[in-house]
Amino acid sequence: MVAKRLLELFERRIALQVSSSESQREAVGPQTGRTGGDIANPGLQLGHLTGRQVMGLSIASFVPAVGLAQVPAYLAAYSGRSSWLAMAASVVAFTLIGLFITVFARRFIGTGSLYSYIRHAFGSWSTLVIAAAMIPGYIVAIMSLIVGVGVFFGSFLVSVGVANAAGPGIQLLIYVVATLVAMTIAYRGIDLSVRSSVILTVISLPVMLVITIATAFSGNVDLAGQFSLNDFTLNSFLQGLAIGSAYFIGFEGSAALGAETKNPNRNIPRAIVVIPVGIGLFYLAGTVIQVPTLVSAADKLALGISPNAVLAEAAGVGFLSNVSDLVLAVAIFASLIGFFNYGSRVVVSAASDGLLPSSLVKVNKLHKSPGAAIAFIGVPSLIGPALLLWLTPASPLEINGYIATLLVYFWVIPYFLICIGGAILLNRTKGSRSFIVNVGAALASATVLWLYLNGIINPGPAPLNALPYVMIGTFVVFLIALVVSIRSKEKKRVLAQR
């Protein structure tokens, strides 16, 4: 109740401060209300998406069916019957992060998501930092989704008799087909992307809902045992907090469609907050329902049986265990389409500022989509998993775990800065410091920082223990490359003027 009250007060404070500053916002044009260089290319379909469309793509991109299948299982492995508390803390923390992002989304409209927002709090240096984290971050996110499609579709093929479906040959074929089809859909325009993602999500969700509801009526929910917190420890709670939070990474992606959305100052904040609040509570309910059964079946999970199969058998709907892998693959593919759209807009924004080659700014006149930017993130996203598949002994499931862990680290810097930046922006607007806002910023940024520190303090086995340093190394390389690109273009511009 205290956390809920804090959230209500915090959101009310943000709404009041944003409202008081509406008259100070610079508006350029009646349709977009954009400021400065936040909109990278007017060739995009500015002001086209409805609130329902952007909301649908936002939800589809966060694969609620997959979260329902995985979040409770991973939490149960670390936090036991106290998993619900860690999940609840993750929901609160990312709701706070979402509210800080909406501080920008209510004021500014752009095509670069956090990349476009951050300059309004810290200036131009911060765009370099955000770009150095988010550009490789989106590539890693898409890599994770590609491998995820392979894992679940391969598992389905094994269940129907294709024995080598987890081998490099078939997995690589799945990767290539999934990537090319998703890239094509993203290239064909935002309308097709929205329709495809939403339809696939609607198709995929019912199976996991049936399994979860059947589990709820199986008589093994054990609310008293969960709420007693008998197995609670601080370490298991913090581990669970890191795991639960990982499933919200990239939840603000819809902000990249701000310029392409009608009434974006209202619709984009809603599409952002619906993930930690709506999907977060959905995951929390799933955690409460599923964890007792998963804890009791720990030996089966240790043998490699999928959580959805364990739940289906325990709930008496075992006939859904095989088909659940297929629908989860479909759900991840829906998310893949969404992330190609989000990531490509960030690339276009960075290119329009001179951080990347100017050719990446181009937008197809017919489909009004950034084809070059889609290819820019799509090609390395396909090559990376293919190399890992052929050059390492790791299974597709292990590879997916490595990539997903690395993904979390790339978003630490953007989220940390956006929370601090949101507080700065609100304090500037108010003219005096706000206790609630600053406490919220401290809690949110501390949670984000913990996502990174947890990988160092509680390192997993190799190569997981090296991934925090892989992220930092990649970030530094990208930062140097972006700085060199900016200086090189500036030098050419000066020489051209002489």
CSV table of C-alpha atoms in Angstrom, one decimal:
chain,number,residue,atom,x,y,z
A,1,MET,CA,0.0,0.0,0.0
A,2,VAL,CA,2.9,2.4,0.8
A,3,ALA,CA,4.4,1.7,-2.6
A,4,LYS,CA,1.1,2.2,-4.3
A,5,ARG,CA,0.5,5.5,-2.5
A,6,LEU,CA,4.0,6.7,-3.4
A,7,LEU,CA,3.3,5.9,-7.1
A,8,GLU,CA,0.0,7.8,-7.0
A,9,LEU,CA,1.7,10.8,-5.5
A,10,PHE,CA,4.6,10.7,-7.9
A,11,GLU,CA,2.4,10.4,-11.0
A,12,ARG,CA,0.2,13.2,-9.7
A,13,ARG,CA,3.2,15.4,-9.2
A,14,ILE,CA,4.5,14.7,-12.7
A,15,ALA,CA,1.1,15.4,-14.2
A,16,LEU,CA,0.9,18.8,-12.4
A,17,GLN,CA,4.4,19.8,-13.4
A,18,VAL,CA,4.0,18.8,-17.0
A,19,SER,CA,0.6,20.6,-17.2
A,20,SER,CA,2.2,23.8,-15.7
A,21,SER,CA,4.9,23.7,-18.4
A,22,GLU,CA,2.7,23.1,-21.5
A,23,SER,CA,2.7,26.8,-22.4
A,24,GLN,CA,6.6,26.8,-22.3
A,25,ARG,CA,6.8,23.9,-24.9
A,26,GLU,CA,7.9,25.0,-28.4
A,27,ALA,CA,5.5,23.8,-31.1
A,28,VAL,CA,6.6,23.6,-34.7
A,29,GLY,CA,3.6,22.7,-36.9
A,30,PRO,CA,0.1,21.7,-35.8
A,31,GLN,CA,0.5,18.0,-36.6
A,32,THR,CA,3.7,17.0,-34.9
A,33,GLY,CA,4.4,19.7,-32.4
A,34,ARG,CA,8.1,18.8,-32.7
A,35,THR,CA,11.0,20.7,-31.3
A,36,GLY,CA,14.4,21.2,-32.8
A,37,GLY,CA,16.0,18.2,-34.6
A,38,ASP,CA,14.0,15.5,-32.7
A,39,ILE,CA,12.3,14.4,-36.0
A,40,ALA,CA,15.1,12.9,-38.1
A,41,ASN,CA,13.3,12.6,-41.5
A,42,PRO,CA,9.9,14.2,-42.5
A,43,GLY,CA,9.6,11.4,-45.0
A,44,LEU,CA,8.2,9.1,-42.3
A,45,GLN,CA,4.5,8.9,-41.9
A,46,LEU,CA,4.2,11.8,-39.4
A,47,GLY,CA,1.1,11.8,-37.3
A,48,HIS,CA,-0.2,8.6,-38.9
A,49,LEU,CA,-0.6,5.9,-36.1
A,50,THR,CA,-3.7,6.0,-33.9
A,51,GLY,CA,-3.4,5.6,-30.1
A,52,ARG,CA,-4.7,2.0,-30.4
A,53,GLN,CA,-2.2,1.1,-33.1
A,54,VAL,CA,0.9,2.3,-31.2
A,55,MET,CA,-0.5,0.7,-28.0
A,56,GLY,CA,-1.0,-2.6,-29.8
A,57,LEU,CA,2.5,-2.6,-31.2
A,58,SER,CA,3.9,-1.7,-27.8
A,59,ILE,CA,2.1,-4.6,-26.1
A,60,ALA,CA,2.9,-7.1,-29.0
A,61,SER,CA,6.6,-6.1,-28.7
A,62,PHE,CA,6.7,-7.3,-25.2
A,63,VAL,CA,5.5,-10.8,-25.9
A,64,PRO,CA,3.1,-11.3,-23.0
A,65,ALA,CA,2.8,-15.0,-23.8
A,66,VAL,CA,6.6,-15.5,-23.5
A,67,GLY,CA,6.8,-13.5,-20.3
A,68,LEU,CA,4.0,-15.5,-18.8
A,69,ALA,CA,5.9,-18.7,-19.7
A,70,GLN,CA,9.3,-17.6,-18.5
A,71,VAL,CA,9.2,-14.9,-15.8
A,72,PRO,CA,7.7,-17.1,-13.1
A,73,ALA,CA,10.0,-19.9,-13.9
A,74,TYR,CA,13.2,-17.9,-13.7
A,75,LEU,CA,12.0,-16.1,-10.6
A,76,ALA,CA,11.1,-19.4,-8.9
A,77,ALA,CA,14.7,-20.7,-9.5
A,78,TYR,CA,16.2,-17.8,-7.5
A,79,SER,CA,13.5,-16.5,-5.1
A,80,GLY,CA,11.3,-19.5,-4.5
A,81,ARG,CA,7.9,-18.9,-3.1
A,82,SER,CA,8.8,-15.2,-2.3
A,83,SER,CA,9.1,-14.5,-6.1
A,84,TRP,CA,6.0,-12.4,-6.1
A,85,LEU,CA,7.7,-9.8,-3.9
A,86,ALA,CA,10.7,-9.5,-6.3
A,87,MET,CA,8.3,-9.2,-9.2
A,88,ALA,CA,6.2,-6.6,-7.4
A,89,ALA,CA,9.3,-4.5,-6.8
A,90,SER,CA,10.3,-4.8,-10.5
A,91,VAL,CA,6.9,-3.5,-11.5
A,92,VAL,CA,7.2,-0.5,-9.1
A,93,ALA,CA,10.7,0.3,-10.2
A,94,PHE,CA,9.9,0.2,-13.9
A,95,THR,CA,6.7,2.1,-13.4
A,96,LEU,CA,8.9,4.9,-11.9
A,97,ILE,CA,11.3,4.7,-14.8
A,98,GLY,CA,8.3,4.8,-17.2
A,99,LEU,CA,7.0,7.9,-15.5
A,100,PHE,CA,10.3,9.6,-15.9
A,101,ILE,CA,10.4,8.8,-19.6
A,102,THR,CA,6.9,10.2,-19.9
A,103,VAL,CA,8.2,13.5,-18.5
A,104,PHE,CA,10.0,13.8,-21.9
A,105,ALA,CA,7.3,12.1,-23.9
A,106,ARG,CA,4.7,14.7,-22.8
A,107,ARG,CA,6.9,17.5,-23.9
A,108,PHE,CA,8.9,16.4,-26.9
A,109,ILE,CA,8.2,14.4,-30.0
A,110,GLY,CA,10.8,12.6,-32.0
A,111,THR,CA,12.1,9.5,-33.8
A,112,GLY,CA,14.9,8.5,-31.5
A,113,SER,CA,13.2,7.5,-28.3
A,114,LEU,CA,15.5,8.1,-25.3
A,115,TYR,CA,18.2,9.3,-27.8
A,116,SER,CA,16.0,12.2,-28.8
A,117,TYR,CA,14.8,12.9,-25.3
A,118,ILE,CA,18.1,13.0,-23.3
A,119,ARG,CA,19.5,16.2,-25.0
A,120,HIS,CA,16.7,18.2,-23.5
A,121,ALA,CA,18.1,17.5,-20.0
A,122,PHE,CA,21.9,17.2,-20.5
A,123,GLY,CA,22.7,18.7,-23.9
A,124,SER,CA,24.5,17.2,-26.9
A,125,TRP,CA,27.1,15.2,-25.1
A,126,SER,CA,24.4,12.9,-23.7
A,127,THR,CA,23.2,11.9,-27.1
A,128,LEU,CA,26.6,10.4,-27.9
A,129,VAL,CA,26.5,8.4,-24.7
A,130,ILE,CA,23.0,7.2,-25.2
A,131,ALA,CA,23.7,6.3,-28.9
A,132,ALA,CA,26.8,4.3,-27.9
A,133,ALA,CA,24.6,2.2,-25.7
A,134,MET,CA,21.3,2.0,-27.6
A,135,ILE,CA,22.6,1.3,-31.1
A,136,PRO,CA,24.4,-1.9,-30.1
A,137,GLY,CA,21.7,-2.5,-27.6
A,138,TYR,CA,19.0,-2.7,-30.3
A,139,ILE,CA,21.3,-5.0,-32.3
A,140,VAL,CA,21.7,-7.3,-29.3
A,141,ALA,CA,17.9,-7.1,-28.6
A,142,ILE,CA,17.1,-8.3,-32.1
A,143,MET,CA,19.7,-11.0,-31.8
A,144,SER,CA,18.0,-12.3,-28.7
A,145,LEU,CA,14.6,-12.3,-30.4
A,146,ILE,CA,16.0,-14.2,-33.4
A,147,VAL,CA,17.6,-16.8,-31.3
A,148,GLY,CA,14.4,-17.0,-29.2
A,149,VAL,CA,12.3,-17.8,-32.3
A,150,GLY,CA,14.9,-20.6,-33.0
A,151,VAL,CA,14.7,-22.0,-29.5
A,152,PHE,CA,10.9,-22.3,-29.4
A,153,PHE,CA,10.3,-23.3,-33.0
A,154,GLY,CA,13.1,-25.8,-32.8
A,155,SER,CA,11.6,-27.3,-29.6
A,156,PHE,CA,8.3,-27.6,-31.4
A,157,LEU,CA,9.9,-29.3,-34.4
A,158,VAL,CA,11.6,-31.8,-32.0
A,159,SER,CA,8.3,-32.6,-30.4
A,160,VAL,CA,6.8,-33.5,-33.8
A,161,GLY,CA,9.7,-35.8,-34.7
A,162,VAL,CA,12.4,-33.5,-36.3
A,163,ALA,CA,15.3,-34.8,-34.1
A,164,ASN,CA,18.0,-32.4,-35.3
A,165,ALA,CA,15.9,-29.2,-35.1
A,166,ALA,CA,18.2,-27.9,-32.4
A,167,GLY,CA,21.3,-28.4,-34.5
A,168,PRO,CA,23.1,-25.6,-36.3
A,169,GLY,CA,21.7,-26.3,-39.8
A,170,ILE,CA,18.0,-26.0,-39.0
A,171,GLN,CA,18.5,-23.3,-36.4
A,172,LEU,CA,20.4,-21.2,-38.9
A,173,LEU,CA,17.6,-21.7,-41.4
A,174,ILE,CA,15.1,-20.5,-38.8
A,175,TYR,CA,17.3,-17.5,-38.0
A,176,VAL,CA,17.5,-16.5,-41.7
A,177,VAL,CA,13.9,-16.9,-42.5
A,178,ALA,CA,12.7,-15.1,-39.3
A,179,THR,CA,15.0,-12.2,-39.8
A,180,LEU,CA,14.3,-11.7,-43.5
A,181,VAL,CA,10.5,-11.9,-43.1
A,182,ALA,CA,10.5,-9.5,-40.1
A,183,MET,CA,12.8,-7.1,-42.0
A,184,THR,CA,10.5,-7.2,-45.0
A,185,ILE,CA,7.4,-6.5,-42.9
A,186,ALA,CA,9.1,-3.6,-41.2
A,187,TYR,CA,10.3,-2.3,-44.6
A,188,ARG,CA,6.7,-2.5,-46.1
A,189,GLY,CA,5.6,0.1,-43.6
A,190,ILE,CA,4.3,0.7,-40.1
A,191,ASP,CA,0.7,-0.3,-40.8
A,192,LEU,CA,1.7,-3.8,-41.9
A,193,SER,CA,4.0,-4.0,-38.9
A,194,VAL,CA,1.3,-3.1,-36.5
A,195,ARG,CA,-1.3,-5.5,-38.1
A,196,SER,CA,1.1,-8.4,-38.2
A,197,SER,CA,2.4,-8.0,-34.7
A,198,VAL,CA,-1.0,-7.6,-33.1
A,199,ILE,CA,-2.5,-10.5,-35.0
A,200,LEU,CA,0.3,-12.8,-34.1
A,201,THR,CA,0.1,-11.8,-30.4
A,202,VAL,CA,-3.6,-12.4,-30.3
A,203,ILE,CA,-3.0,-15.8,-31.8
A,204,SER,CA,-0.2,-16.7,-29.4
A,205,LEU,CA,-1.6,-15.5,-26.0
A,206,PRO,CA,-4.6,-17.8,-25.4
A,207,VAL,CA,-2.5,-21.0,-25.0
A,208,MET,CA,-0.5,-19.6,-22.1
A,209,LEU,CA,-3.6,-18.0,-20.6
A,210,VAL,CA,-5.4,-21.4,-20.6
A,211,ILE,CA,-2.3,-23.1,-19.0
A,212,THR,CA,-2.1,-20.4,-16.4
A,213,ILE,CA,-5.8,-20.4,-15.6
A,214,ALA,CA,-5.8,-24.2,-15.4
A,215,THR,CA,-2.9,-23.9,-13.0
A,216,ALA,CA,-4.9,-21.4,-10.9
A,217,PHE,CA,-7.7,-23.9,-10.5
A,218,SER,CA,-5.4,-26.9,-9.9
A,219,GLY,CA,-5.4,-26.3,-6.1
A,220,ASN,CA,-1.7,-25.6,-5.8
A,221,VAL,CA,-1.5,-21.8,-5.7
A,222,ASP,CA,-0.8,-21.8,-1.9
A,223,LEU,CA,-1.3,-18.1,-1.2
A,224,ALA,CA,-0.6,-18.5,2.5
A,225,GLY,CA,2.8,-20.1,1.8
A,226,GLN,CA,3.8,-17.4,-0.6
A,227,PHE,CA,2.7,-14.4,1.5
A,228,SER,CA,4.4,-15.8,4.6
A,229,LEU,CA,7.8,-15.1,3.1
A,230,ASN,CA,9.3,-18.0,5.0
A,231,ASP,CA,12.0,-18.5,2.3
A,232,PHE,CA,12.7,-14.7,1.9
A,233,THR,CA,16.3,-13.6,1.9
A,234,LEU,CA,17.8,-10.3,0.8
A,235,ASN,CA,20.1,-11.9,-1.7
A,236,SER,CA,17.3,-14.0,-3.3
A,237,PHE,CA,15.1,-10.9,-3.4
A,238,LEU,CA,17.8,-8.8,-5.1
A,239,GLN,CA,18.5,-11.6,-7.6
A,240,GLY,CA,14.8,-11.9,-8.3
A,241,LEU,CA,14.5,-8.1,-8.7
A,242,ALA,CA,17.3,-8.3,-11.4
A,243,ILE,CA,15.5,-11.1,-13.2
A,244,GLY,CA,12.0,-9.5,-13.1
A,245,SER,CA,13.4,-6.2,-14.3
A,246,ALA,CA,15.1,-7.9,-17.2
A,247,TYR,CA,11.8,-8.5,-18.8
A,248,PHE,CA,11.0,-4.8,-19.1
A,249,ILE,CA,14.2,-3.9,-21.0
A,250,GLY,CA,13.3,-1.8,-24.0
A,251,PHE,CA,9.7,-1.2,-22.9
A,252,GLU,CA,9.9,2.5,-24.0
A,253,GLY,CA,10.5,1.5,-27.7
A,254,SER,CA,7.2,3.0,-28.8
A,255,ALA,CA,8.6,6.5,-28.1
A,256,ALA,CA,10.6,6.0,-31.3
A,257,LEU,CA,7.2,6.2,-33.1
A,258,GLY,CA,6.3,9.6,-31.5
A,259,ALA,CA,6.5,11.6,-34.7
A,260,GLU,CA,4.5,9.0,-36.5
A,261,THR,CA,1.7,8.9,-33.9
A,262,LYS,CA,-1.4,11.1,-33.7
A,263,ASN,CA,-1.6,13.2,-30.5
A,264,PRO,CA,1.8,11.8,-29.4
A,265,ASN,CA,2.0,13.8,-26.2
A,266,ARG,CA,-0.9,11.7,-24.9
A,267,ASN,CA,-0.7,8.4,-26.8
A,268,ILE,CA,3.1,7.7,-26.4
A,269,PRO,CA,3.1,8.1,-22.6
A,270,ARG,CA,0.2,5.7,-22.4
A,271,ALA,CA,2.0,3.2,-24.7
A,272,ILE,CA,5.1,3.4,-22.5
A,273,VAL,CA,3.4,3.1,-19.1
A,274,VAL,CA,1.1,0.2,-20.2
A,275,ILE,CA,4.1,-2.2,-20.2
A,276,PRO,CA,5.3,-1.9,-16.6
A,277,VAL,CA,1.8,-1.3,-15.2
A,278,GLY,CA,-0.4,-3.5,-17.4
A,279,ILE,CA,2.0,-6.2,-18.5
A,280,GLY,CA,3.9,-6.0,-15.2
A,281,LEU,CA,0.7,-6.8,-13.2
A,282,PHE,CA,0.0,-9.5,-15.7
A,283,TYR,CA,3.4,-11.1,-15.0
A,284,LEU,CA,2.9,-10.6,-11.3
A,285,ALA,CA,-0.4,-12.5,-11.4
A,286,GLY,CA,1.2,-15.2,-13.4
A,287,THR,CA,4.0,-15.4,-10.8
A,288,VAL,CA,1.6,-15.8,-7.9
A,289,ILE,CA,-0.3,-18.6,-9.8
A,290,GLN,CA,2.6,-20.5,-11.3
A,291,VAL,CA,5.4,-20.4,-8.7
A,292,PRO,CA,4.2,-23.0,-6.3
A,293,THR,CA,3.8,-25.6,-9.0
A,294,LEU,CA,7.2,-24.7,-10.5
A,295,VAL,CA,8.9,-24.9,-7.1
A,296,SER,CA,7.4,-28.3,-6.6
A,297,ALA,CA,8.6,-29.4,-10.0
A,298,ALA,CA,12.2,-28.2,-9.7
A,299,ASP,CA,13.6,-31.6,-10.5
A,300,LYS,CA,11.7,-31.8,-13.8
A,301,LEU,CA,12.9,-28.3,-14.7
A,302,ALA,CA,16.5,-29.3,-13.9
A,303,LEU,CA,16.1,-32.1,-16.5
A,304,GLY,CA,15.4,-29.5,-19.2
A,305,ILE,CA,11.6,-29.8,-19.4
A,306,SER,CA,10.1,-26.5,-20.4
A,307,PRO,CA,8.2,-24.6,-17.7
A,308,ASN,CA,5.1,-24.4,-19.9
A,309,ALA,CA,5.2,-28.2,-20.3
A,310,VAL,CA,5.5,-28.7,-16.6
A,311,LEU,CA,2.6,-26.4,-15.9
A,312,ALA,CA,0.4,-27.9,-18.6
A,313,GLU,CA,0.9,-31.4,-17.3
A,314,ALA,CA,0.4,-30.5,-13.7
A,315,ALA,CA,-2.8,-28.6,-14.5
A,316,GLY,CA,-4.3,-31.4,-16.6
A,317,VAL,CA,-3.9,-29.7,-20.0
A,318,GLY,CA,-0.8,-31.6,-21.2
A,319,PHE,CA,-2.1,-31.6,-24.7
A,320,LEU,CA,-1.1,-27.9,-24.9
A,321,SER,CA,2.5,-28.5,-24.0
A,322,ASN,CA,3.8,-29.1,-27.5
A,323,VAL,CA,1.7,-26.4,-29.2
A,324,SER,CA,2.8,-23.9,-26.6
A,325,ASP,CA,6.3,-23.9,-28.0
A,326,LEU,CA,5.0,-23.1,-31.5
A,327,VAL,CA,2.8,-20.2,-30.3
A,328,LEU,CA,5.7,-18.8,-28.2
A,329,ALA,CA,7.9,-18.8,-31.3
A,330,VAL,CA,5.1,-16.9,-33.1
A,331,ALA,CA,4.9,-14.4,-30.2
A,332,ILE,CA,8.6,-13.7,-30.3
A,333,PHE,CA,8.4,-13.2,-34.0
A,334,ALA,CA,5.8,-10.5,-33.4
A,335,SER,CA,8.2,-8.8,-31.0
A,336,LEU,CA,10.9,-9.0,-33.6
A,337,ILE,CA,8.8,-6.9,-36.0
A,338,GLY,CA,8.3,-4.3,-33.4
A,339,PHE,CA,12.0,-4.0,-32.5
A,340,PHE,CA,13.0,-3.6,-36.1
A,341,ASN,CA,10.7,-0.6,-36.3
A,342,TYR,CA,11.9,0.9,-33.0
A,343,GLY,CA,15.6,0.3,-33.6
A,344,SER,CA,15.6,1.6,-37.1
A,345,ARG,CA,14.1,4.9,-36.0
A,346,VAL,CA,16.9,5.3,-33.4
A,347,VAL,CA,19.5,4.7,-36.1
A,348,VAL,CA,17.8,7.2,-38.4
A,349,SER,CA,17.9,9.8,-35.6
A,350,ALA,CA,21.6,9.2,-34.9
A,351,ALA,CA,22.4,9.4,-38.6
A,352,SER,CA,20.6,12.7,-38.9
A,353,ASP,CA,22.8,14.1,-36.2
A,354,GLY,CA,25.9,13.0,-38.0
A,355,LEU,CA,26.8,10.1,-35.7
A,356,LEU,CA,26.3,7.5,-38.4
A,357,PRO,CA,26.5,7.6,-42.3
A,358,SER,CA,24.0,10.0,-43.8
A,359,SER,CA,22.7,7.2,-46.1
A,360,LEU,CA,21.0,5.7,-43.1
A,361,VAL,CA,18.6,8.7,-42.9
A,362,LYS,CA,16.9,7.7,-46.2
A,363,VAL,CA,13.3,6.8,-46.1
A,364,ASN,CA,11.5,4.8,-48.8
A,365,LYS,CA,9.0,7.1,-50.6
A,366,LEU,CA,6.4,4.4,-51.2
A,367,HIS,CA,6.4,2.6,-47.9
A,368,LYS,CA,7.7,5.6,-45.8
A,369,SER,CA,10.1,3.3,-43.9
A,370,PRO,CA,13.8,3.5,-43.3
A,371,GLY,CA,15.0,0.6,-45.3
A,372,ALA,CA,18.8,1.3,-45.0
A,373,ALA,CA,18.5,1.6,-41.2
A,374,ILE,CA,16.5,-1.6,-41.0
A,375,ALA,CA,19.3,-3.4,-42.9
A,376,PHE,CA,21.9,-1.7,-40.7
A,377,ILE,CA,20.6,-3.4,-37.6
A,378,GLY,CA,19.3,-6.5,-39.3
A,379,VAL,CA,22.5,-7.8,-40.9
A,380,PRO,CA,24.7,-7.8,-37.7
A,381,SER,CA,21.7,-9.1,-35.7
A,382,LEU,CA,21.7,-12.2,-38.0
A,383,ILE,CA,25.4,-12.7,-38.3
A,384,GLY,CA,26.0,-12.6,-34.6
A,385,PRO,CA,23.8,-15.6,-33.6
A,386,ALA,CA,25.0,-17.5,-36.7
A,387,LEU,CA,28.6,-17.1,-35.6
A,388,LEU,CA,27.9,-18.2,-32.1
A,389,LEU,CA,25.9,-21.2,-33.3
A,390,TRP,CA,28.7,-22.4,-35.6
A,391,LEU,CA,31.8,-21.4,-33.6
A,392,THR,CA,30.8,-22.3,-30.0
A,393,PRO,CA,29.6,-25.6,-28.4
A,394,ALA,CA,26.7,-23.8,-26.7
A,395,SER,CA,23.2,-24.9,-27.4
A,396,PRO,CA,20.6,-22.4,-28.8
A,397,LEU,CA,19.0,-22.1,-25.4
A,398,GLU,CA,22.4,-21.2,-23.8
A,399,ILE,CA,23.2,-18.7,-26.6
A,400,ASN,CA,19.9,-17.1,-26.0
A,401,GLY,CA,20.7,-16.8,-22.3
A,402,TYR,CA,24.0,-15.1,-23.0
A,403,ILE,CA,22.6,-12.6,-25.4
A,404,ALA,CA,19.6,-11.8,-23.2
A,405,THR,CA,21.9,-11.1,-20.3
A,406,LEU,CA,24.1,-8.9,-22.3
A,407,LEU,CA,21.0,-7.0,-23.5
A,408,VAL,CA,20.1,-6.0,-20.0
A,409,TYR,CA,23.5,-4.3,-19.4
A,410,PHE,CA,23.2,-2.2,-22.6
A,411,TRP,CA,20.1,-0.5,-21.2
A,412,VAL,CA,21.6,0.4,-17.8
A,413,ILE,CA,23.2,3.7,-19.0
A,414,PRO,CA,20.1,5.0,-21.0
A,415,TYR,CA,17.7,4.3,-18.1
A,416,PHE,CA,20.0,5.7,-15.5
A,417,LEU,CA,20.5,8.9,-17.4
A,418,ILE,CA,16.8,9.3,-18.3
A,419,CYS,CA,15.7,8.9,-14.6
A,420,ILE,CA,18.2,11.6,-13.5
A,421,GLY,CA,17.3,13.7,-16.5
A,422,GLY,CA,13.6,13.5,-15.9
A,423,ALA,CA,14.1,14.6,-12.3
A,424,ILE,CA,16.3,17.5,-13.5
A,425,LEU,CA,13.6,18.6,-16.0
A,426,LEU,CA,10.8,18.5,-13.4
A,427,ASN,CA,12.9,20.4,-10.9
A,428,ARG,CA,13.7,23.0,-13.6
A,429,THR,CA,10.0,23.3,-14.3
A,430,LYS,CA,8.9,23.6,-10.7
A,431,GLY,CA,11.6,26.1,-9.9
A,432,SER,CA,12.4,24.2,-6.7
A,433,ARG,CA,13.3,20.6,-5.8
A,434,SER,CA,10.6,18.1,-5.3
A,435,PHE,CA,11.1,15.5,-2.6
A,436,ILE,CA,8.8,12.9,-4.2
A,437,VAL,CA,10.4,13.3,-7.6
A,438,ASN,CA,13.9,13.1,-6.3
A,439,VAL,CA,13.1,10.0,-4.2
A,440,GLY,CA,11.6,8.4,-7.2
A,441,ALA,CA,14.6,9.2,-9.3
A,442,ALA,CA,16.9,7.7,-6.6
A,443,LEU,CA,14.9,4.5,-6.4
A,444,ALA,CA,14.6,4.0,-10.1
A,445,SER,CA,18.2,4.8,-10.9
A,446,ALA,CA,19.4,2.6,-8.0
A,447,THR,CA,17.3,-0.3,-9.4
A,448,VAL,CA,18.8,0.2,-12.9
A,449,LEU,CA,22.3,0.4,-11.5
A,450,TRP,CA,21.7,-2.9,-9.6
A,451,LEU,CA,21.0,-4.7,-12.9
A,452,TYR,CA,24.6,-4.1,-13.8
A,453,LEU,CA,26.2,-4.5,-10.4
A,454,ASN,CA,24.4,-7.8,-9.9
A,455,GLY,CA,26.3,-9.2,-12.9
A,456,ILE,CA,29.6,-8.3,-11.1
A,457,ILE,CA,28.7,-9.1,-7.5
A,458,ASN,CA,26.9,-12.4,-8.4
A,459,PRO,CA,28.7,-13.5,-11.5
A,460,GLY,CA,27.4,-16.5,-13.3
A,461,PRO,CA,29.6,-19.2,-14.9
A,462,ALA,CA,31.7,-18.3,-17.9
A,463,PRO,CA,31.0,-16.6,-20.2
A,464,LEU,CA,28.2,-14.9,-18.2
A,465,ASN,CA,30.7,-13.5,-15.8
A,466,ALA,CA,32.5,-11.6,-18.6
A,467,LEU,CA,29.4,-10.0,-20.1
A,468,PRO,CA,29.4,-6.8,-17.9
A,469,TYR,CA,32.8,-6.1,-19.3
A,470,VAL,CA,31.9,-7.0,-22.8
A,471,MET,CA,29.1,-4.4,-22.6
A,472,ILE,CA,31.5,-1.7,-21.3
A,473,GLY,CA,34.1,-2.6,-24.0
A,474,THR,CA,31.5,-2.4,-26.8
A,475,PHE,CA,30.1,0.8,-25.4
A,476,VAL,CA,33.5,2.4,-25.4
A,477,VAL,CA,34.3,1.3,-28.9
A,478,PHE,CA,31.0,2.7,-30.2
A,479,LEU,CA,31.5,5.9,-28.2
A,480,ILE,CA,34.9,6.5,-29.8
A,481,ALA,CA,33.6,5.6,-33.2
A,482,LEU,CA,30.8,8.1,-32.9
A,483,VAL,CA,33.1,10.9,-31.7
A,484,VAL,CA,35.5,10.2,-34.5
A,485,SER,CA,32.5,10.3,-37.0
A,486,ILE,CA,31.3,13.6,-35.6
A,487,ARG,CA,34.7,15.2,-35.7
A,488,SER,CA,35.5,14.0,-39.2
A,489,LYS,CA,32.2,15.4,-40.6
A,490,GLU,CA,32.8,18.7,-38.8
A,491,LYS,CA,36.3,18.9,-40.2
A,492,LYS,CA,35.0,18.3,-43.8
A,493,ARG,CA,32.3,20.9,-43.3
A,494,VAL,CA,34.8,23.5,-42.2
A,495,LEU,CA,37.1,22.7,-45.1
A,496,ALA,CA,34.2,22.9,-47.5
A,497,GLN,CA,33.4,26.4,-46.3
A,498,ARG,CA,36.9,27.7,-46.9
